Amino acid sequence: DDDDDDYDDIIPNALLDNIDPDGAVDRLPELFADKQFWKDSTLWFLLAFVWLLGRFNNPMLNGIVDLDKVDFTQFYDKTGM
């Protein structure tokens, strides 16, 4: 019968075997125990946080600050030269 839907084993998937041939997901506990992983992750998140702060402080970005409220006269030379 070709309509037998009962299958108790893992269905082979060639695409998943190509993505993770060594079973890296099984080694996640080993990765989380590594101090270098946490140092690198902390540095990456810190840099991303600083970058996001810079984006939110930029008045030229649409949607964050209304450009009609920005005082652009501070960028002009007031001495007339």
mmCIF file of C-alpha atoms in Angstrom:
data_model
loop_
_atom_site.group_PDB
_atom_site.id
_atom_site.type_symbol
_atom_site.label_atom_id
_atom_site.label_comp_id
_atom_site.label_asym_id
_atom_site.label_seq_id
_atom_site.Cartn_x
_atom_site.Cartn_y
_atom_site.Cartn_z
ATOM 1 C CA ASP A 1 0.000 0.000 0.000
ATOM 2 C CA ASP A 2 1.533 3.326 -1.115
ATOM 3 C CA ASP A 3 -0.560 5.384 1.319
ATOM 4 C CA ASP A 4 1.105 4.055 4.453
ATOM 5 C CA ASP A 5 1.789 7.209 6.534
ATOM 6 C CA ASP A 6 3.117 5.424 9.609
ATOM 7 C CA TYR A 7 6.900 5.820 9.669
ATOM 8 C CA ASP A 8 8.728 5.434 12.973
ATOM 9 C CA ASP A 9 12.238 6.244 11.806
ATOM 10 C CA ILE A 10 13.941 9.541 10.869
ATOM 11 C CA ILE A 11 13.072 10.497 7.339
ATOM 12 C CA PRO A 12 16.288 11.005 5.347
ATOM 13 C CA ASN A 13 16.734 14.564 4.092
ATOM 14 C CA ALA A 14 19.613 15.225 1.695
ATOM 15 C CA LEU A 15 19.329 19.010 2.086
ATOM 16 C CA LEU A 16 19.734 18.858 5.869
ATOM 17 C CA ASP A 17 22.661 16.478 5.466
ATOM 18 C CA ASN A 18 24.354 19.049 3.226
ATOM 19 C CA ILE A 19 23.667 21.915 5.633
ATOM 20 C CA ASP A 20 24.942 20.143 8.746
ATOM 21 C CA PRO A 21 26.912 17.060 7.677
ATOM 22 C CA ASP A 22 28.854 16.763 10.927
ATOM 23 C CA GLY A 23 25.889 17.168 13.251
ATOM 24 C CA ALA A 24 27.015 20.535 14.654
ATOM 25 C CA VAL A 25 23.708 20.956 16.469
ATOM 26 C CA ASP A 26 24.665 18.040 18.688
ATOM 27 C CA ARG A 27 27.790 19.957 19.794
ATOM 28 C CA LEU A 28 25.956 23.059 21.097
ATOM 29 C CA PRO A 29 26.543 22.194 24.785
ATOM 30 C CA GLU A 30 30.271 22.055 24.024
ATOM 31 C CA LEU A 31 30.072 25.468 22.340
ATOM 32 C CA PHE A 32 28.202 27.054 25.230
ATOM 33 C CA ALA A 33 30.836 25.752 27.661
ATOM 34 C CA ASP A 34 33.598 27.527 25.705
ATOM 35 C CA LYS A 35 34.678 30.839 27.300
ATOM 36 C CA GLN A 36 35.971 32.178 23.970
ATOM 37 C CA PHE A 37 32.480 31.818 22.490
ATOM 38 C CA TRP A 38 31.016 33.997 25.258
ATOM 39 C CA LYS A 39 33.775 36.596 24.885
ATOM 40 C CA ASP A 40 33.225 36.817 21.124
ATOM 41 C CA SER A 41 29.440 36.919 21.528
ATOM 42 C CA THR A 42 29.654 39.684 24.142
ATOM 43 C CA LEU A 43 31.921 41.746 21.905
ATOM 44 C CA TRP A 44 29.591 41.271 18.951
ATOM 45 C CA PHE A 45 26.499 42.284 20.936
ATOM 46 C CA LEU A 46 28.310 45.301 22.407
ATOM 47 C CA LEU A 47 29.338 46.505 18.953
ATOM 48 C CA ALA A 48 25.812 45.977 17.624
ATOM 49 C CA PHE A 49 24.386 47.933 20.567
ATOM 50 C CA VAL A 50 26.772 50.860 19.968
ATOM 51 C CA TRP A 51 25.893 50.815 16.265
ATOM 52 C CA LEU A 52 22.169 50.899 17.085
ATOM 53 C CA LEU A 53 22.671 53.824 19.474
ATOM 54 C CA GLY A 54 24.362 55.715 16.651
ATOM 55 C CA ARG A 55 21.451 54.994 14.347
ATOM 56 C CA PHE A 56 18.899 56.282 16.864
ATOM 57 C CA ASN A 57 20.881 59.492 17.453
ATOM 58 C CA ASN A 58 20.981 60.317 13.729
ATOM 59 C CA PRO A 59 18.275 62.938 12.978
ATOM 60 C CA MET A 60 18.509 62.278 9.245
ATOM 61 C CA LEU A 61 16.954 58.821 9.458
ATOM 62 C CA ASN A 62 13.317 58.798 8.396
ATOM 63 C CA GLY A 63 10.810 57.388 10.832
ATOM 64 C CA ILE A 64 12.921 57.996 13.925
ATOM 65 C CA VAL A 65 12.898 61.811 14.060
ATOM 66 C CA ASP A 66 10.557 64.192 12.245
ATOM 67 C CA LEU A 67 12.841 66.155 9.905
ATOM 68 C CA ASP A 68 10.574 69.213 10.127
ATOM 69 C CA LYS A 69 11.616 69.589 13.785
ATOM 70 C CA VAL A 70 15.369 69.470 13.098
ATOM 71 C CA ASP A 71 17.163 72.848 13.237
ATOM 72 C CA PHE A 72 19.332 72.803 10.108
ATOM 73 C CA THR A 73 20.497 76.408 10.600
ATOM 74 C CA GLN A 74 23.270 75.138 12.866
ATOM 75 C CA PHE A 75 24.999 73.789 9.765
ATOM 76 C CA TYR A 76 25.085 77.138 7.932
ATOM 77 C CA ASP A 77 27.777 79.754 8.239
ATOM 78 C CA LYS A 78 26.280 82.594 10.286
ATOM 79 C CA THR A 79 29.045 85.082 9.506
ATOM 80 C CA GLY A 80 27.869 85.476 5.924
ATOM 81 C CA MET A 81 31.059 84.199 4.296
#
